[in-house]
Amino acid sequence: MKASPDPIGPPARPTLLPYPHGWFTIAFSHELKAGATLRRRLMGEDVVAYRTRSGRLRVVRPYCPHLGAHLGVGGTVDGENLVCPFHHFAFDPKGTCVRTPYGMSPPKANLLVRESRESDGLIWVWQHPDDSPPGWEMPTGLAEGYSRPVCRTFTASTYPQEVMENAFDVGHFGTLHGFSNSTGGEPQFSDHRFVKEMGFSKSFPTLGTVQTEIVVEGHGLGFFSSVMNIPKFRTRMLTLGAPTEVDPGQVQFRLAFFMQEPQTEGISSPLRKKAIRAGSGVLSRLLLLGLAAGFHRDVHKDIWIWESKTYREHPRLARGEGQIMTFRHWADQFYDTK
């Protein structure tokens, strides 16, 4: 495989797209244990996520209403409460101050609690510039029936829209990633969601050529799922992708890869069925690791392009590339101004 040129680093460039609104992930679920806190960036500001001792997730704005201490720098969880590191004022899961260390009645003070959700191993926060309530809910249960995931986090100088646009830039699948026999119908758009079907063949080290059909489903500019049917191995691979803008033009891109156990329907030989079932766990894991490694390399190729390109609001497209502009017109709804 031809190696990508050495990256020269992101060029100095102005911010070309504003922050979008919608649901965006700040962490994988396994990164936040019960009784722990996480300090994360989300669209130009800090947020603090914590999990109570009983396992309840909360995400709050970072500063204590008492004297402004940062709750993500030394803040602790005491039972169900988040405790400020400065004066040990304690706040319950609703954000209400319920205790001071002085034995006095707590002040009428509240943390600013962010709308958050947790599904399929990802922690989500609703983002809107005027603090409007969530306009839709994220899908849940997508990973039911799949293996434990292989998780990866990438950083790139780009925008969530450019990451999501990749699914509609069919041309680059062959030129950049070496896919062949690419096929795909017209995407379907409705409100905050799109669905796109496509197929391709690709060669993976140790796995050989894999022919597959994929259904990609997106929700806003912060999430997509991809179900990849792999007849060669009688299984399916699920990919969950979540690009989050942490600062202007800076994205953390989380990917989680899942695999189903190989199916035995249509196999007449009882011995072969038994052999497949006996080794399915090991085989599925090895297959998942091999495919995830291949897509890991492909993401780095995308990052090399994203970090050295500019955003063309009015691109000069070739015939057959109209899906890109269809996607962009749909994406306009996730910005207040553009």
PDB file of C-alpha atoms in Angstrom, residues 98-253:
ATOM      1  CA  VAL A  98     -27.421  20.906  49.606  1.00  0.00           C
ATOM      2  CA  ARG A  99     -24.504  21.222  52.023  1.00  0.00           C
ATOM      3  CA  THR A 100     -21.730  23.531  53.252  1.00  0.00           C
ATOM      4  CA  PRO A 101     -18.846  22.574  55.548  1.00  0.00           C
ATOM      5  CA  TYR A 102     -19.837  25.213  58.103  1.00  0.00           C
ATOM      6  CA  GLY A 103     -22.965  23.583  59.504  1.00  0.00           C
ATOM      7  CA  MET A 104     -24.999  26.459  58.068  1.00  0.00           C
ATOM      8  CA  SER A 105     -27.973  26.313  55.723  1.00  0.00           C
ATOM      9  CA  PRO A 106     -26.736  26.128  52.149  1.00  0.00           C
ATOM     10  CA  PRO A 107     -27.239  29.211  49.956  1.00  0.00           C
ATOM     11  CA  LYS A 108     -29.763  29.328  47.159  1.00  0.00           C
ATOM     12  CA  ALA A 109     -27.244  28.353  44.512  1.00  0.00           C
ATOM     13  CA  ASN A 110     -27.446  25.969  41.589  1.00  0.00           C
ATOM     14  CA  LEU A 111     -25.073  24.441  39.108  1.00  0.00           C
ATOM     15  CA  LEU A 112     -25.987  24.806  35.455  1.00  0.00           C
ATOM     16  CA  VAL A 113     -26.810  21.212  34.509  1.00  0.00           C
ATOM     17  CA  ARG A 114     -26.409  20.334  30.805  1.00  0.00           C
ATOM     18  CA  GLU A 115     -28.770  17.974  29.002  1.00  0.00           C
ATOM     19  CA  SER A 116     -26.886  14.695  28.683  1.00  0.00           C
ATOM     20  CA  ARG A 117     -27.568  11.154  27.545  1.00  0.00           C
ATOM     21  CA  GLU A 118     -25.707   7.860  27.435  1.00  0.00           C
ATOM     22  CA  SER A 119     -26.179   5.179  24.817  1.00  0.00           C
ATOM     23  CA  ASP A 120     -24.153   2.395  23.215  1.00  0.00           C
ATOM     24  CA  GLY A 121     -21.023   3.277  25.168  1.00  0.00           C
ATOM     25  CA  LEU A 122     -21.028   7.006  24.371  1.00  0.00           C
ATOM     26  CA  ILE A 123     -21.766  10.053  26.548  1.00  0.00           C
ATOM     27  CA  TRP A 124     -23.693  12.821  24.798  1.00  0.00           C
ATOM     28  CA  VAL A 125     -24.300  16.500  25.589  1.00  0.00           C
ATOM     29  CA  TRP A 126     -26.906  18.697  23.894  1.00  0.00           C
ATOM     30  CA  GLN A 127     -25.367  21.858  22.460  1.00  0.00           C
ATOM     31  CA  HIS A 128     -27.350  24.920  21.385  1.00  0.00           C
ATOM     32  CA  PRO A 129     -26.196  28.557  21.399  1.00  0.00           C
ATOM     33  CA  ASP A 130     -29.366  29.846  23.086  1.00  0.00           C
ATOM     34  CA  ASP A 131     -29.693  26.843  25.442  1.00  0.00           C
ATOM     35  CA  SER A 132     -32.827  25.591  23.679  1.00  0.00           C
ATOM     36  CA  PRO A 133     -33.935  22.137  24.890  1.00  0.00           C
ATOM     37  CA  PRO A 134     -33.113  19.054  22.802  1.00  0.00           C
ATOM     38  CA  GLY A 135     -34.808  19.025  19.428  1.00  0.00           C
ATOM     39  CA  TRP A 136     -34.572  15.259  19.064  1.00  0.00           C
ATOM     40  CA  GLU A 137     -33.308  12.183  20.899  1.00  0.00           C
ATOM     41  CA  MET A 138     -30.351  10.007  20.010  1.00  0.00           C
ATOM     42  CA  PRO A 139     -30.966   6.380  18.943  1.00  0.00           C
ATOM     43  CA  THR A 140     -30.323   3.728  21.577  1.00  0.00           C
ATOM     44  CA  GLY A 141     -29.645  -0.004  21.554  1.00  0.00           C
ATOM     45  CA  LEU A 142     -27.713   0.024  18.283  1.00  0.00           C
ATOM     46  CA  ALA A 143     -24.973  -2.208  19.690  1.00  0.00           C
ATOM     47  CA  GLU A 144     -27.270  -4.878  21.146  1.00  0.00           C
ATOM     48  CA  GLY A 145     -26.189  -8.312  19.906  1.00  0.00           C
ATOM     49  CA  TYR A 146     -22.667  -7.125  19.084  1.00  0.00           C
ATOM     50  CA  SER A 147     -19.310  -7.753  20.755  1.00  0.00           C
ATOM     51  CA  ARG A 148     -17.527  -5.425  23.143  1.00  0.00           C
ATOM     52  CA  PRO A 149     -16.111  -2.608  21.032  1.00  0.00           C
ATOM     53  CA  VAL A 150     -12.707  -1.522  19.884  1.00  0.00           C
ATOM     54  CA  CYS A 151     -12.592   2.217  20.615  1.00  0.00           C
ATOM     55  CA  ARG A 152     -10.404   4.900  19.067  1.00  0.00           C
ATOM     56  CA  THR A 153     -10.166   8.682  19.493  1.00  0.00           C
ATOM     57  CA  PHE A 154      -8.583  10.944  16.874  1.00  0.00           C
ATOM     58  CA  THR A 155      -7.885  14.673  16.886  1.00  0.00           C
ATOM     59  CA  ALA A 156      -7.900  16.810  13.765  1.00  0.00           C
ATOM     60  CA  SER A 157      -8.037  20.407  12.620  1.00  0.00           C
ATOM     61  CA  THR A 158     -11.372  20.213  10.834  1.00  0.00           C
ATOM     62  CA  TYR A 159     -15.133  20.504  11.420  1.00  0.00           C
ATOM     63  CA  PRO A 160     -17.892  17.995  12.239  1.00  0.00           C
ATOM     64  CA  GLN A 161     -19.541  18.790   8.908  1.00  0.00           C
ATOM     65  CA  GLU A 162     -16.431  17.801   6.954  1.00  0.00           C
ATOM     66  CA  VAL A 163     -16.210  14.499   8.831  1.00  0.00           C
ATOM     67  CA  MET A 164     -19.859  13.687   8.142  1.00  0.00           C
ATOM     68  CA  GLU A 165     -19.525  14.806   4.501  1.00  0.00           C
ATOM     69  CA  ASN A 166     -17.092  11.942   3.905  1.00  0.00           C
ATOM     70  CA  ALA A 167     -20.014   9.535   3.440  1.00  0.00           C
ATOM     71  CA  PHE A 168     -21.259  11.607   0.481  1.00  0.00           C
ATOM     72  CA  ASP A 169     -17.890  12.153  -1.209  1.00  0.00           C
ATOM     73  CA  VAL A 170     -18.018   8.841  -3.066  1.00  0.00           C
ATOM     74  CA  GLY A 171     -15.091   9.746  -5.322  1.00  0.00           C
ATOM     75  CA  HIS A 172     -12.490   9.761  -2.558  1.00  0.00           C
ATOM     76  CA  PHE A 173     -13.281   6.174  -1.534  1.00  0.00           C
ATOM     77  CA  GLY A 174     -11.276   4.927  -4.508  1.00  0.00           C
ATOM     78  CA  THR A 175      -8.623   7.624  -4.868  1.00  0.00           C
ATOM     79  CA  LEU A 176      -7.697   7.989  -1.187  1.00  0.00           C
ATOM     80  CA  HIS A 177      -8.756   4.698   0.414  1.00  0.00           C
ATOM     81  CA  GLY A 178      -8.378   2.144  -2.364  1.00  0.00           C
ATOM     82  CA  PHE A 179     -12.002   0.995  -2.411  1.00  0.00           C
ATOM     83  CA  SER A 180     -13.181  -0.573  -5.657  1.00  0.00           C
ATOM     84  CA  ASN A 181     -16.523  -1.530  -7.189  1.00  0.00           C
ATOM     85  CA  SER A 182     -18.188   1.302  -5.240  1.00  0.00           C
ATOM     86  CA  THR A 183     -21.943   1.490  -5.551  1.00  0.00           C
ATOM     87  CA  GLY A 184     -24.578   3.580  -3.858  1.00  0.00           C
ATOM     88  CA  GLY A 185     -28.063   4.908  -4.217  1.00  0.00           C
ATOM     89  CA  GLU A 186     -29.470   8.318  -3.438  1.00  0.00           C
ATOM     90  CA  PRO A 187     -29.415   9.236   0.262  1.00  0.00           C
ATOM     91  CA  GLN A 188     -32.660   9.816   2.121  1.00  0.00           C
ATOM     92  CA  PHE A 189     -32.946  12.917   4.337  1.00  0.00           C
ATOM     93  CA  SER A 190     -35.598  13.665   6.960  1.00  0.00           C
ATOM     94  CA  ASP A 191     -35.366  16.323   9.667  1.00  0.00           C
ATOM     95  CA  HIS A 192     -32.165  15.658  11.650  1.00  0.00           C
ATOM     96  CA  ARG A 193     -31.533  12.209  10.098  1.00  0.00           C
ATOM     97  CA  PHE A 194     -30.165  10.739   6.880  1.00  0.00           C
ATOM     98  CA  VAL A 195     -29.771   7.203   5.563  1.00  0.00           C
ATOM     99  CA  LYS A 196     -27.373   6.194   2.816  1.00  0.00           C
ATOM    100  CA  GLU A 197     -26.675   2.760   1.312  1.00  0.00           C
ATOM    101  CA  MET A 198     -23.489   1.855  -0.513  1.00  0.00           C
ATOM    102  CA  GLY A 199     -21.195  -1.050  -1.317  1.00  0.00           C
ATOM    103  CA  PHE A 200     -17.548  -1.589  -2.143  1.00  0.00           C
ATOM    104  CA  SER A 201     -14.612  -4.003  -2.166  1.00  0.00           C
ATOM    105  CA  LYS A 202     -11.409  -3.391  -0.258  1.00  0.00           C
ATOM    106  CA  SER A 203      -8.231  -5.343   0.445  1.00  0.00           C
ATOM    107  CA  PHE A 204      -7.133  -5.634   4.078  1.00  0.00           C
ATOM    108  CA  PRO A 205      -3.779  -7.015   5.297  1.00  0.00           C
ATOM    109  CA  THR A 206      -4.203 -10.661   6.466  1.00  0.00           C
ATOM    110  CA  LEU A 207      -7.936 -10.604   5.589  1.00  0.00           C
ATOM    111  CA  GLY A 208      -7.705 -10.359   1.810  1.00  0.00           C
ATOM    112  CA  THR A 209     -10.356  -8.694  -0.314  1.00  0.00           C
ATOM    113  CA  VAL A 210     -13.577  -7.978   1.524  1.00  0.00           C
ATOM    114  CA  GLN A 211     -16.757  -7.210  -0.375  1.00  0.00           C
ATOM    115  CA  THR A 212     -19.428  -5.502   1.663  1.00  0.00           C
ATOM    116  CA  GLU A 213     -22.688  -3.618   1.692  1.00  0.00           C
ATOM    117  CA  ILE A 214     -23.096  -0.710   4.112  1.00  0.00           C
ATOM    118  CA  VAL A 215     -26.024   1.243   5.499  1.00  0.00           C
ATOM    119  CA  VAL A 216     -24.955   4.566   7.030  1.00  0.00           C
ATOM    120  CA  GLU A 217     -27.373   6.480   9.253  1.00  0.00           C
ATOM    121  CA  GLY A 218     -26.575   9.972  10.515  1.00  0.00           C
ATOM    122  CA  HIS A 219     -28.162  12.103  13.220  1.00  0.00           C
ATOM    123  CA  GLY A 220     -27.240  15.761  13.035  1.00  0.00           C
ATOM    124  CA  LEU A 221     -23.585  16.631  12.505  1.00  0.00           C
ATOM    125  CA  GLY A 222     -22.345  14.771  15.579  1.00  0.00           C
ATOM    126  CA  PHE A 223     -23.127  11.101  14.990  1.00  0.00           C
ATOM    127  CA  PHE A 224     -23.321   8.348  12.411  1.00  0.00           C
ATOM    128  CA  SER A 225     -23.726   4.591  12.568  1.00  0.00           C
ATOM    129  CA  SER A 226     -22.560   2.225   9.865  1.00  0.00           C
ATOM    130  CA  VAL A 227     -23.745  -1.382   9.573  1.00  0.00           C
ATOM    131  CA  MET A 228     -21.439  -3.312   7.265  1.00  0.00           C
ATOM    132  CA  ASN A 229     -22.620  -6.691   5.999  1.00  0.00           C
ATOM    133  CA  ILE A 230     -19.645  -9.002   5.261  1.00  0.00           C
ATOM    134  CA  PRO A 231     -20.813 -12.162   3.422  1.00  0.00           C
ATOM    135  CA  LYS A 232     -17.261 -13.544   3.200  1.00  0.00           C
ATOM    136  CA  PHE A 233     -17.171 -13.968   6.988  1.00  0.00           C
ATOM    137  CA  ARG A 234     -20.927 -14.445   7.532  1.00  0.00           C
ATOM    138  CA  THR A 235     -21.093 -11.517   9.936  1.00  0.00           C
ATOM    139  CA  ARG A 236     -21.780  -7.799  10.342  1.00  0.00           C
ATOM    140  CA  MET A 237     -19.627  -4.970  11.653  1.00  0.00           C
ATOM    141  CA  LEU A 238     -21.116  -1.938  13.380  1.00  0.00           C
ATOM    142  CA  THR A 239     -19.223   1.362  13.484  1.00  0.00           C
ATOM    143  CA  LEU A 240     -20.336   4.307  15.604  1.00  0.00           C
ATOM    144  CA  GLY A 241     -18.682   7.610  14.715  1.00  0.00           C
ATOM    145  CA  ALA A 242     -18.916  10.861  16.655  1.00  0.00           C
ATOM    146  CA  PRO A 243     -17.063  14.056  15.650  1.00  0.00           C
ATOM    147  CA  THR A 244     -17.152  16.794  18.306  1.00  0.00           C
ATOM    148  CA  GLU A 245     -15.768  20.290  17.852  1.00  0.00           C
ATOM    149  CA  VAL A 246     -13.879  21.141  21.028  1.00  0.00           C
ATOM    150  CA  ASP A 247     -12.510  24.536  19.971  1.00  0.00           C
ATOM    151  CA  PRO A 248     -12.833  26.515  16.716  1.00  0.00           C
ATOM    152  CA  GLY A 249     -11.801  24.215  13.881  1.00  0.00           C
ATOM    153  CA  GLN A 250     -10.560  21.511  16.273  1.00  0.00           C
ATOM    154  CA  VAL A 251     -12.339  18.147  16.385  1.00  0.00           C
ATOM    155  CA  GLN A 252     -12.149  15.059  18.558  1.00  0.00           C
ATOM    156  CA  PHE A 253     -13.418  12.144  16.481  1.00  0.00           C
TER     157      PHE A 253
END
